[in-house]
mmCIF file of C-alpha atoms and ligand atoms in Angstrom:
data_model
loop_
_atom_site.group_PDB
_atom_site.id
_atom_site.type_symbol
_atom_site.label_atom_id
_atom_site.label_comp_id
_atom_site.label_asym_id
_atom_site.label_seq_id
_atom_site.Cartn_x
_atom_site.Cartn_y
_atom_site.Cartn_z
ATOM 1 C CA MET O 1 28.174 26.356 65.412
ATOM 2 C CA TYR O 2 26.041 22.913 64.521
ATOM 3 C CA LEU O 3 24.029 22.069 68.168
ATOM 4 C CA SER O 4 22.267 18.948 68.389
ATOM 5 C CA GLN O 5 18.930 18.554 68.961
ATOM 6 C CA GLU O 6 20.012 18.181 72.636
ATOM 7 C CA GLU O 7 22.073 21.015 72.843
ATOM 8 C CA GLU O 8 19.783 22.753 71.142
ATOM 9 C CA SER O 9 17.178 22.939 74.083
ATOM 10 C CA ILE O 10 19.549 23.435 76.988
ATOM 11 C CA TYR O 11 20.044 26.297 75.097
ATOM 12 C CA GLN O 12 17.049 27.522 75.138
ATOM 13 C CA GLY O 13 16.654 27.508 78.754
ATOM 14 C CA GLU O 14 14.013 24.192 79.031
ATOM 15 C CA ARG O 15 16.756 22.772 81.466
ATOM 16 C CA GLY O 16 16.885 25.355 83.456
ATOM 17 C CA GLU O 17 18.269 28.378 83.692
ATOM 18 C CA THR O 18 22.152 27.010 85.296
ATOM 19 C CA LEU O 19 22.338 25.165 82.199
ATOM 20 C CA ARG O 20 21.233 27.189 79.415
ATOM 21 C CA ARG O 21 24.086 29.835 81.409
ATOM 22 C CA MET O 22 26.829 27.469 80.693
ATOM 23 C CA MET O 23 25.660 26.643 76.993
ATOM 24 C CA GLU O 24 26.207 30.304 76.429
ATOM 25 C CA ILE O 25 29.419 30.557 77.286
ATOM 26 C CA LEU O 26 30.501 27.420 75.813
ATOM 27 C CA VAL O 27 28.325 28.467 72.367
ATOM 28 C CA ALA O 28 30.120 31.979 72.415
ATOM 29 C CA LEU O 29 33.242 30.405 72.357
ATOM 30 C CA GLY O 30 32.524 27.660 69.475
ATOM 31 C CA ASP O 31 31.492 30.655 67.595
ATOM 32 C CA ILE O 32 34.583 33.696 68.516
ATOM 33 C CA TYR O 33 37.551 30.462 68.008
ATOM 34 C CA GLY O 34 35.525 28.521 64.546
ATOM 35 C CA ALA O 35 34.658 25.740 66.574
ATOM 36 C CA GLU O 36 31.800 23.397 64.180
ATOM 37 C CA GLU O 37 31.210 21.202 67.297
ATOM 38 C CA LEU O 38 30.706 20.462 70.800
ATOM 39 C CA ILE O 39 32.924 17.056 71.879
ATOM 40 C CA PRO O 40 32.382 15.159 75.245
ATOM 41 C CA VAL O 41 35.140 15.575 77.683
ATOM 42 C CA ARG O 42 37.043 13.886 80.505
ATOM 43 C CA SER O 43 37.609 15.638 83.181
ATOM 44 C CA VAL O 44 37.369 19.405 84.236
ATOM 45 C CA GLN O 45 40.307 20.724 86.363
ATOM 46 C CA VAL O 46 38.815 24.207 87.192
ATOM 47 C CA ALA O 47 40.327 27.143 88.738
ATOM 48 C CA GLY O 48 39.357 30.761 89.668
ATOM 49 C CA VAL O 49 39.052 29.361 93.271
ATOM 50 C CA SER O 50 40.915 31.646 95.626
ATOM 51 C CA TYR O 51 39.563 34.457 96.547
ATOM 52 C CA LYS O 52 42.812 36.775 96.773
ATOM 53 C CA ASN O 53 41.542 36.927 92.398
ATOM 54 C CA ILE O 54 38.575 35.509 92.602
ATOM 55 C CA GLY O 55 36.559 38.683 94.721
ATOM 56 C CA ASP O 56 32.536 39.393 96.055
ATOM 57 C CA ALA O 57 32.296 39.101 92.348
ATOM 58 C CA GLY O 58 33.572 35.636 91.510
ATOM 59 C CA LEU O 59 31.846 34.077 95.117
ATOM 60 C CA GLU O 60 28.832 36.057 93.763
ATOM 61 C CA TRP O 61 28.606 34.638 89.963
ATOM 62 C CA ILE O 62 29.523 31.154 91.547
ATOM 63 C CA SER O 63 26.212 30.365 93.932
ATOM 64 C CA ASP O 64 24.335 31.475 91.988
ATOM 65 C CA LEU O 65 24.879 28.495 89.961
ATOM 66 C CA GLN O 66 22.975 24.936 91.303
ATOM 67 C CA GLY O 67 23.326 21.638 89.244
ATOM 68 C CA ARG O 68 25.885 19.029 89.338
ATOM 69 C CA ALA O 69 29.027 18.257 86.528
ATOM 70 C CA VAL O 70 28.437 15.434 84.849
ATOM 71 C CA VAL O 71 32.683 14.499 84.556
ATOM 72 C CA PRO O 72 34.967 13.947 87.225
ATOM 73 C CA SER O 73 35.631 18.229 88.055
ATOM 74 C CA ILE O 74 38.893 18.851 90.369
ATOM 75 C CA LEU O 75 39.200 21.857 92.133
ATOM 76 C CA ASN O 76 42.674 23.940 91.273
ATOM 77 C CA PRO O 77 44.371 25.325 94.411
ATOM 78 C CA THR O 78 41.976 27.916 96.310
ATOM 79 C CA GLY O 79 44.199 30.473 98.819
ATOM 80 C CA MET O 80 44.642 29.107 101.962
ATOM 81 C CA ASP O 81 45.257 25.904 103.086
ATOM 82 C CA LEU O 82 41.883 25.015 103.916
ATOM 83 C CA CYS O 83 42.353 23.584 107.683
ATOM 84 C CA ARG O 84 46.149 25.243 108.623
ATOM 85 C CA TRP O 85 45.138 28.768 107.573
ATOM 86 C CA GLN O 86 45.817 30.883 110.452
ATOM 87 C CA GLU O 87 49.188 28.546 110.613
ATOM 88 C CA MET O 88 50.144 30.847 106.993
ATOM 89 C CA SER O 89 48.433 33.909 109.068
ATOM 90 C CA ILE O 90 45.514 34.308 107.073
ATOM 91 C CA ASP O 91 42.832 36.751 108.497
ATOM 92 C CA GLU O 92 39.646 35.506 109.627
ATOM 93 C CA LYS O 93 37.718 37.427 106.459
ATOM 94 C CA PHE O 94 39.440 36.427 103.787
ATOM 95 C CA ALA O 95 39.129 32.670 105.811
ATOM 96 C CA SER O 96 35.830 32.954 105.635
ATOM 97 C CA LYS O 97 35.205 34.126 101.944
ATOM 98 C CA GLN O 98 37.323 31.246 101.526
ATOM 99 C CA ARG O 99 35.395 28.652 102.245
ATOM 100 C CA GLU O 100 32.130 30.340 100.625
ATOM 101 C CA ILE O 101 33.647 29.779 97.517
ATOM 102 C CA VAL O 102 35.135 26.254 98.063
ATOM 103 C CA GLU O 103 31.883 25.291 99.104
ATOM 104 C CA ALA O 104 29.889 26.969 96.477
ATOM 105 C CA TYR O 105 32.496 24.744 94.390
ATOM 106 C CA CYS O 106 31.291 22.120 95.786
ATOM 107 C CA ARG O 107 27.884 21.904 96.115
ATOM 108 C CA LEU O 108 28.121 21.521 92.067
ATOM 109 C CA GLY O 109 29.692 18.625 92.340
ATOM 110 C CA ILE O 110 33.043 19.784 91.775
ATOM 111 C CA THR O 111 35.741 17.241 93.781
ATOM 112 C CA ILE O 112 37.897 19.730 96.470
ATOM 113 C CA ASP O 113 41.361 18.607 95.833
ATOM 114 C CA CYS O 114 42.370 21.719 95.507
ATOM 115 C CA THR O 115 45.551 21.093 93.622
ATOM 116 C CA CYS O 116 47.365 21.845 90.237
ATOM 117 C CA THR O 117 49.122 18.251 89.924
ATOM 118 C CA PRO O 118 45.338 16.696 89.196
ATOM 119 C CA TYR O 119 47.701 14.034 87.798
ATOM 120 C CA GLU O 120 48.992 12.886 90.634
ATOM 121 C CA LEU O 121 46.056 11.388 92.060
ATOM 122 C CA TYR O 122 44.073 9.868 89.924
ATOM 123 C CA SER O 123 44.836 7.978 86.998
ATOM 124 C CA ASN O 124 41.791 7.752 84.996
ATOM 125 C CA ILE O 125 41.626 10.970 84.148
ATOM 126 C CA ALA O 126 43.254 11.707 81.527
ATOM 127 C CA GLY O 127 44.639 9.463 78.243
ATOM 128 C CA PRO O 128 46.654 9.627 75.281
ATOM 129 C CA GLY O 129 43.884 11.271 72.715
ATOM 130 C CA ASP O 130 41.262 11.903 74.876
ATOM 131 C CA HIS O 131 39.955 15.242 75.209
ATOM 132 C CA LEU O 132 39.553 17.821 78.358
ATOM 133 C CA ALA O 133 38.386 21.297 79.537
ATOM 134 C CA TRP O 134 41.214 22.024 82.436
ATOM 135 C CA SER O 135 42.223 25.120 83.521
ATOM 136 C CA GLU O 136 45.452 25.588 85.915
ATOM 137 C CA SER O 137 47.865 26.390 82.888
ATOM 138 C CA SER O 138 51.092 23.815 84.413
ATOM 139 C CA ALA O 139 48.107 20.911 84.941
ATOM 140 C CA VAL O 140 46.965 22.076 81.226
ATOM 141 C CA SER O 141 50.760 21.795 79.617
ATOM 142 C CA PHE O 142 51.599 18.248 81.291
ATOM 143 C CA ALA O 143 48.175 17.144 80.085
ATOM 144 C CA ASN O 144 48.816 17.824 76.484
ATOM 145 C CA SER O 145 52.345 17.273 76.352
ATOM 146 C CA VAL O 146 53.117 14.691 78.655
ATOM 147 C CA LEU O 147 50.020 12.640 79.202
ATOM 148 C CA GLY O 148 49.286 12.892 75.488
ATOM 149 C CA ALA O 149 45.694 15.205 76.168
ATOM 150 C CA LYS O 150 43.850 17.531 74.300
ATOM 151 C CA THR O 151 42.744 21.319 76.406
ATOM 152 C CA ASN O 152 42.583 24.197 75.743
ATOM 153 C CA ARG O 153 43.376 26.661 78.573
ATOM 154 C CA GLU O 154 40.254 27.194 79.823
ATOM 155 C CA GLY O 155 39.558 30.407 81.491
ATOM 156 C CA GLY O 156 36.463 29.258 85.647
ATOM 157 C CA PRO O 157 33.608 30.738 83.649
ATOM 158 C CA SER O 158 35.391 27.945 80.523
ATOM 159 C CA ALA O 159 36.210 25.063 83.061
ATOM 160 C CA LEU O 160 32.757 25.211 84.993
ATOM 161 C CA ALA O 161 30.861 25.119 82.347
ATOM 162 C CA ALA O 162 32.305 21.589 80.795
ATOM 163 C CA ALA O 163 31.437 21.111 84.206
ATOM 164 C CA LEU O 164 27.883 21.073 84.359
ATOM 165 C CA ILE O 165 27.423 19.871 80.568
ATOM 166 C CA GLY O 166 30.750 17.767 79.808
ATOM 167 C CA LYS O 167 31.260 19.318 76.642
ATOM 168 C CA THR O 168 33.570 21.933 74.904
ATOM 169 C CA PRO O 169 33.870 23.407 72.025
ATOM 170 C CA ALA O 170 36.562 22.071 69.813
ATOM 171 C CA PHE O 171 38.319 24.330 68.139
ATOM 172 C CA GLY O 172 42.765 25.120 69.444
ATOM 173 C CA TYR O 173 44.739 22.619 70.426
ATOM 174 C CA HIS O 174 41.555 20.607 70.504
ATOM 175 C CA LEU O 175 42.838 20.424 67.672
ATOM 176 C CA ASP O 176 46.020 17.765 65.376
ATOM 177 C CA ASP O 177 45.786 21.206 62.812
ATOM 178 C CA ASN O 178 47.261 22.924 66.339
ATOM 179 C CA ARG O 179 50.129 20.543 67.971
ATOM 180 C CA VAL O 180 51.799 20.869 65.471
ATOM 181 C CA PRO O 181 56.210 22.248 66.803
ATOM 182 C CA THR O 182 56.591 25.768 65.901
ATOM 183 C CA HIS O 183 60.205 25.763 66.911
ATOM 184 C CA ARG O 184 62.603 23.089 67.422
ATOM 185 C CA VAL O 185 64.987 23.607 70.080
ATOM 186 C CA THR O 186 68.006 21.819 70.770
ATOM 187 C CA LEU O 187 69.967 20.757 74.030
ATOM 188 C CA ASN O 188 73.764 19.695 73.536
ATOM 189 C CA PHE O 189 74.398 19.965 78.128
ATOM 190 C CA ASP O 190 73.322 18.072 80.960
ATOM 191 C CA LEU O 191 69.768 19.493 82.471
ATOM 192 C CA LYS O 192 69.538 18.580 86.567
ATOM 193 C CA GLY O 193 66.510 19.044 88.340
ATOM 194 C CA SER O 194 66.207 23.372 89.226
ATOM 195 C CA ASP O 195 67.540 23.903 85.345
ATOM 196 C CA TYR O 196 64.191 22.115 83.424
ATOM 197 C CA GLY O 197 62.272 24.388 85.422
ATOM 198 C CA ALA O 198 65.052 27.673 83.941
ATOM 199 C CA LEU O 199 64.865 26.409 80.491
ATOM 200 C CA GLY O 200 61.521 26.634 80.722
ATOM 201 C CA PHE O 201 61.824 30.458 82.019
ATOM 202 C CA VAL O 202 63.941 31.077 78.670
ATOM 203 C CA VAL O 203 61.749 29.622 76.521
ATOM 204 C CA GLY O 204 58.832 29.741 76.899
ATOM 205 C CA ARG O 205 60.317 34.143 76.998
ATOM 206 C CA MET O 206 61.144 32.825 73.572
ATOM 207 C CA VAL O 207 58.271 31.217 71.327
ATOM 208 C CA GLY O 208 55.460 33.000 73.527
ATOM 209 C CA ASP O 209 52.409 31.184 72.590
ATOM 210 C CA GLY O 210 54.778 28.351 70.577
ATOM 211 C CA ILE O 211 54.610 24.903 70.451
ATOM 212 C CA PRO O 212 58.525 23.882 71.473
ATOM 213 C CA LEU O 213 60.041 20.610 70.270
ATOM 214 C CA PHE O 214 62.216 20.097 72.362
ATOM 215 C CA HIS O 215 66.204 17.308 71.666
ATOM 216 C CA LEU O 216 67.388 17.052 74.215
ATOM 217 C CA LYS O 217 70.589 15.568 75.773
ATOM 218 C CA SER O 218 69.902 14.390 79.687
ATOM 219 C CA TYR O 219 66.853 12.041 80.032
ATOM 220 C CA PRO O 220 63.791 14.031 82.289
ATOM 221 C CA SER O 221 61.879 13.033 84.659
ATOM 222 C CA LYS O 222 58.300 12.797 84.363
ATOM 223 C CA ASP O 223 58.861 16.210 86.970
ATOM 224 C CA ASP O 224 61.069 17.212 85.415
ATOM 225 C CA LEU O 225 58.920 16.987 82.858
ATOM 226 C CA LYS O 226 55.900 19.444 85.141
ATOM 227 C CA ALA O 227 58.596 21.531 86.178
ATOM 228 C CA LEU O 228 60.023 22.746 82.105
ATOM 229 C CA GLY O 229 56.171 23.183 80.823
ATOM 230 C CA ALA O 230 54.441 24.960 84.270
ATOM 231 C CA ALA O 231 57.577 27.491 83.246
ATOM 232 C CA MET O 232 57.235 28.000 79.568
ATOM 233 C CA ALA O 233 53.529 28.235 80.577
ATOM 234 C CA ALA O 234 53.995 30.807 82.784
ATOM 235 C CA SER O 235 56.830 33.524 81.263
ATOM 236 C CA GLY O 236 55.203 32.660 78.170
ATOM 237 C CA SER O 237 51.528 30.690 77.708
ATOM 238 C CA VAL O 238 52.911 27.659 75.813
ATOM 239 C CA ALA O 239 50.339 24.665 76.051
ATOM 240 C CA ILE O 240 52.110 22.083 74.491
ATOM 241 C CA TYR O 241 55.610 21.070 73.989
ATOM 242 C CA TYR O 242 57.658 18.131 72.802
ATOM 243 C CA VAL O 243 60.287 16.312 74.096
ATOM 244 C CA ASP O 244 62.191 14.080 71.368
ATOM 245 C CA GLY O 245 61.272 10.383 72.275
ATOM 246 C CA VAL O 246 60.393 10.380 75.755
ATOM 247 C CA THR O 247 57.226 12.584 75.253
ATOM 248 C CA PRO O 248 54.275 11.501 72.884
ATOM 249 C CA ALA O 249 55.496 12.898 69.637
ATOM 250 C CA PRO O 250 54.159 15.632 66.780
ATOM 251 C CA PRO O 251 50.530 14.695 64.700
ATOM 252 C CA THR O 252 53.357 15.812 61.841
ATOM 253 C CA TYR O 253 56.425 17.720 61.569
ATOM 254 C CA GLU O 254 54.894 20.291 59.508
ATOM 255 C CA VAL O 255 52.254 22.375 58.073
ATOM 256 C CA ASN O 256 52.043 23.513 54.713
ATOM 257 C CA GLY O 257 55.966 22.211 53.879
ATOM 258 C CA LYS O 258 56.690 25.452 56.696
ATOM 259 C CA ALA O 259 59.904 24.373 59.178
ATOM 260 C CA ALA O 260 59.653 24.886 62.471
ATOM 261 C CA GLU O 261 61.837 27.447 63.833
ATOM 262 C CA LYS O 262 65.321 26.694 64.949
ATOM 263 C CA ILE O 263 67.202 27.517 68.894
ATOM 264 C CA GLY O 264 70.382 26.517 69.856
ATOM 265 C CA LEU O 265 71.197 27.495 74.347
ATOM 266 C CA GLY O 266 73.865 27.186 74.957
ATOM 267 C CA ARG O 267 74.403 26.686 79.649
ATOM 268 C CA GLU O 268 75.136 30.228 79.525
ATOM 269 C CA GLU O 269 72.262 30.831 79.001
ATOM 270 C CA ILE O 270 70.343 28.012 82.461
ATOM 271 C CA ASP O 271 73.222 30.009 84.302
ATOM 272 C CA GLN O 272 72.363 33.222 82.927
ATOM 273 C CA VAL O 273 68.415 32.689 84.558
ATOM 274 C CA TYR O 274 70.928 32.120 88.309
ATOM 275 C CA GLN O 275 72.408 35.040 88.273
ATOM 276 C CA ASP O 276 69.680 37.585 87.657
ATOM 277 C CA HIS O 277 68.102 36.413 90.541
ATOM 278 C CA PRO O 278 70.172 35.126 93.822
ATOM 279 C CA LEU O 279 69.250 33.993 96.567
ATOM 280 C CA GLU O 280 70.334 36.401 99.361
ATOM 281 C CA ASP O 281 68.539 38.424 101.816
ATOM 282 C CA ALA O 282 65.647 35.565 101.343
ATOM 283 C CA GLU O 283 63.063 35.852 103.825
ATOM 284 C CA MET O 284 60.776 32.876 103.379
ATOM 285 C CA VAL O 285 61.557 29.162 100.846
ATOM 286 C CA ALA O 286 58.246 28.136 99.246
ATOM 287 C CA MET O 287 59.270 25.578 97.148
ATOM 288 C CA GLY O 288 56.217 22.792 95.197
ATOM 289 C CA CYS O 289 54.998 24.928 91.725
ATOM 290 C CA PRO O 290 53.168 22.861 90.196
ATOM 291 C CA HIS O 291 52.687 21.023 93.688
ATOM 292 C CA CYS O 292 54.795 18.448 95.031
ATOM 293 C CA SER O 293 54.631 15.191 93.458
ATOM 294 C CA GLY O 294 55.901 12.173 96.671
ATOM 295 C CA GLN O 295 58.963 11.366 94.852
ATOM 296 C CA GLU O 296 59.964 15.067 95.031
ATOM 297 C CA LEU O 297 58.701 15.492 99.534
ATOM 298 C CA GLN O 298 60.197 12.549 99.341
ATOM 299 C CA ARG O 299 63.769 14.514 98.471
ATOM 300 C CA ILE O 300 63.272 16.993 100.092
ATOM 301 C CA ALA O 301 62.836 15.514 103.897
ATOM 302 C CA ARG O 302 66.490 13.811 102.580
ATOM 303 C CA LEU O 303 67.642 17.276 102.476
ATOM 304 C CA LEU O 304 66.467 18.553 105.762
ATOM 305 C CA SER O 305 67.409 15.777 106.846
ATOM 306 C CA GLY O 306 68.782 16.048 110.670
ATOM 307 C CA ARG O 307 68.744 20.706 109.437
ATOM 308 C CA THR O 308 66.420 22.972 111.992
ATOM 309 C CA VAL O 309 64.400 25.957 109.422
ATOM 310 C CA LYS O 310 65.986 29.531 110.619
ATOM 311 C CA LYS O 311 63.626 30.385 107.617
ATOM 312 C CA GLU O 312 59.415 30.007 107.054
ATOM 313 C CA LEU O 313 59.813 27.433 105.094
ATOM 314 C CA TRP O 314 56.764 25.810 102.997
ATOM 315 C CA VAL O 315 56.940 22.782 101.076
ATOM 316 C CA CYS O 316 53.191 23.176 98.644
ATOM 317 C CA THR O 317 51.476 20.101 98.112
ATOM 318 C CA ALA O 318 48.208 18.260 97.087
ATOM 319 C CA ARG O 319 46.219 17.395 100.476
ATOM 320 C CA LYS O 320 46.370 14.173 98.965
ATOM 321 C CA THR O 321 49.413 14.250 98.703
ATOM 322 C CA ALA O 322 49.706 14.718 102.001
ATOM 323 C CA GLN O 323 48.030 12.214 103.195
ATOM 324 C CA ALA O 324 49.599 9.364 101.260
ATOM 325 C CA PHE O 325 53.071 9.961 102.645
ATOM 326 C CA PRO O 326 52.704 10.595 106.608
ATOM 327 C CA ASP O 327 55.517 9.456 107.219
ATOM 328 C CA LEU O 328 57.869 12.149 104.780
ATOM 329 C CA VAL O 329 55.661 15.168 105.546
ATOM 330 C CA ASP O 330 56.170 14.119 109.550
ATOM 331 C CA ALA O 331 60.097 13.476 108.902
ATOM 332 C CA ILE O 332 59.676 17.192 106.790
ATOM 333 C CA GLU O 333 58.092 18.993 109.686
ATOM 334 C CA ARG O 334 60.435 17.788 111.489
ATOM 335 C CA SER O 335 63.411 20.495 111.026
ATOM 336 C CA GLY O 336 60.448 23.441 111.139
ATOM 337 C CA ALA O 337 58.961 23.830 107.859
ATOM 338 C CA LYS O 338 55.549 23.865 106.656
ATOM 339 C CA VAL O 339 53.257 21.268 104.275
ATOM 340 C CA ILE O 340 51.094 23.308 103.635
ATOM 341 C CA CYS O 341 47.874 22.185 101.509
ATOM 342 C CA ASP O 342 45.197 23.049 99.281
ATOM 343 C CA THR O 343 47.235 26.636 98.489
ATOM 344 C CA CYS O 344 50.559 27.650 96.467
ATOM 345 C CA MET O 345 53.016 30.819 97.300
ATOM 346 C CA VAL O 346 51.775 32.373 94.223
ATOM 347 C CA VAL O 347 47.911 32.407 94.515
ATOM 348 C CA SER O 348 47.669 32.896 98.435
ATOM 349 C CA PRO O 349 47.701 36.023 100.148
ATOM 350 C CA ALA O 350 49.812 35.357 102.041
ATOM 351 C CA THR O 351 53.511 36.128 100.251
ATOM 352 C CA ASP O 352 52.769 38.945 98.821
ATOM 353 C CA VAL O 353 53.407 40.738 102.691
ATOM 354 C CA ARG O 354 57.025 38.885 101.939
ATOM 355 C CA ALA O 355 60.205 41.099 100.480
ATOM 356 C CA LYS O 356 61.703 38.330 99.276
ATOM 357 C CA VAL O 357 60.935 34.607 99.052
ATOM 358 C CA ALA O 358 63.761 31.890 97.418
ATOM 359 C CA VAL O 359 61.699 29.937 94.647
ATOM 360 C CA SER O 360 63.300 26.662 92.878
ATOM 361 C CA SER O 361 60.736 26.760 90.150
ATOM 362 C CA GLY O 362 60.819 28.299 86.570
ATOM 363 C CA LYS O 363 56.955 28.633 87.315
ATOM 364 C CA ALA O 364 57.423 30.829 90.707
ATOM 365 C CA LEU O 365 59.501 32.662 89.334
ATOM 366 C CA ALA O 366 58.261 33.864 85.926
ATOM 367 C CA TYR O 367 54.472 34.772 88.488
ATOM 368 C CA LEU O 368 55.826 35.416 91.635
ATOM 369 C CA PRO O 369 57.514 39.971 91.617
ATOM 370 C CA GLY O 370 53.910 40.536 89.114
ATOM 371 C CA LEU O 371 50.911 38.443 91.673
ATOM 372 C CA CYS O 372 52.772 38.885 94.334
ATOM 373 C CA ARG O 373 54.506 41.974 94.487
ATOM 374 C CA VAL O 374 57.368 40.287 95.647
ATOM 375 C CA LYS O 375 61.483 40.141 95.187
ATOM 376 C CA VAL O 376 62.202 36.099 94.410
ATOM 377 C CA GLY O 377 65.187 34.541 94.121
ATOM 378 C CA PHE O 378 66.160 30.948 92.383
ATOM 379 C CA GLY O 379 68.632 28.023 93.243
ATOM 380 C CA THR O 380 68.298 24.677 93.128
ATOM 381 C CA GLU O 381 66.013 23.020 95.637
ATOM 382 C CA GLU O 382 68.873 22.304 97.474
ATOM 383 C CA GLU O 383 70.401 25.972 97.345
ATOM 384 C CA CYS O 384 67.197 26.988 98.717
ATOM 385 C CA ILE O 385 67.314 24.065 101.823
ATOM 386 C CA ASP O 386 70.709 26.322 103.240
ATOM 387 C CA VAL O 387 68.918 28.704 102.525
ATOM 388 C CA ALA O 388 66.031 28.187 105.061
ATOM 389 C CA THR O 389 67.946 26.394 107.607
ATOM 390 C CA ARG O 390 70.249 29.222 107.446
ATOM 391 C CA ASP O 391 70.036 32.300 110.263
HETATM 392 FE FE1 F3S C 1 50.230 24.797 91.155
HETATM 393 FE FE2 F3S C 1 50.207 27.792 92.209
HETATM 394 FE FE3 F3S C 1 52.497 27.025 90.825
HETATM 395 S S1 F3S C 1 48.708 26.054 91.464
HETATM 396 S S2 F3S C 1 51.315 25.889 89.189
HETATM 397 S S3 F3S C 1 51.341 25.136 92.878
HETATM 398 S S4 F3S C 1 50.974 28.678 91.350
#
């Protein structure tokens, strides 16, 4: 990979040990994936935050680094609500390690927003054609597909390296040749709410790391697109998709005359996702995967109006989103539900002790059984609220 004079001097350690190690990561990645050069990134989103996932080894690695992020860099969710962790039954040891991790990232200049939806908080971190280095799979999908930006799915270390250097190797989804649809998925029926998560759950399994181009009958909202992409990134490893007439268009529709494979889906395939994951016996309900937007908080507040929850109900969102809508948070919590910030049902250890959790998210459906070893039921938002408010 070609390195400029300045990049070469960082690589040789002339700007300190941390930057040398960061440059080493970027160069190694670039060499493995055949990048020709490093390109500047507009922003970074850093995963590898929950103590549940990175443990002591991760904490030690981050604590050892010195330096400051040189581009806007935002932290992914942690393993607990940083203010209300005791209400989540998080133990003191976990809480103290988690705080150390967050403080270590903070010292490196990473913004402690602790969210997988940074695009809800900042409008100036990703736009059409911008190169990014984002980590969390649903954020990557949203950035590539809905915002029209360009990012690979970074690991924690490579995202941190991009934050401190301000660059990433140009390969994968940074190049238009790798952003061409591989599958055309046609649906001739309407979708609503959690159906988009169910659709993503089905299509992710079918296409793996492919690039679907959807032809939909209904017009998805921004939150629907978020749910669709998140589910495909979890049940498969889809990092970019298109919805005809809704998202930015692909750079081209075929490469070397190779047309995308056609997939037709019926309503029965979406219904099957609900049927395969009944809500009965769920002892907890978790919503907000990816983190809730203001509109989603509003919908949940409306559904909970005048009702009292009988089971633990978490509504996960970014702290800044909760702070922007205090009336909605109050309305939700008046029912007994908890608006949980900085974390989520997947990356927090608090979910692991549950037997069965009800969700309306295709991504949580895909991840909870494997990552938290809990059974999972899948339903609409209305059905999940019914479960939470029933004895
Ligand atoms: Fe976000 Fe956690 Fe879901 S990080 S996408 S809420 S698994």
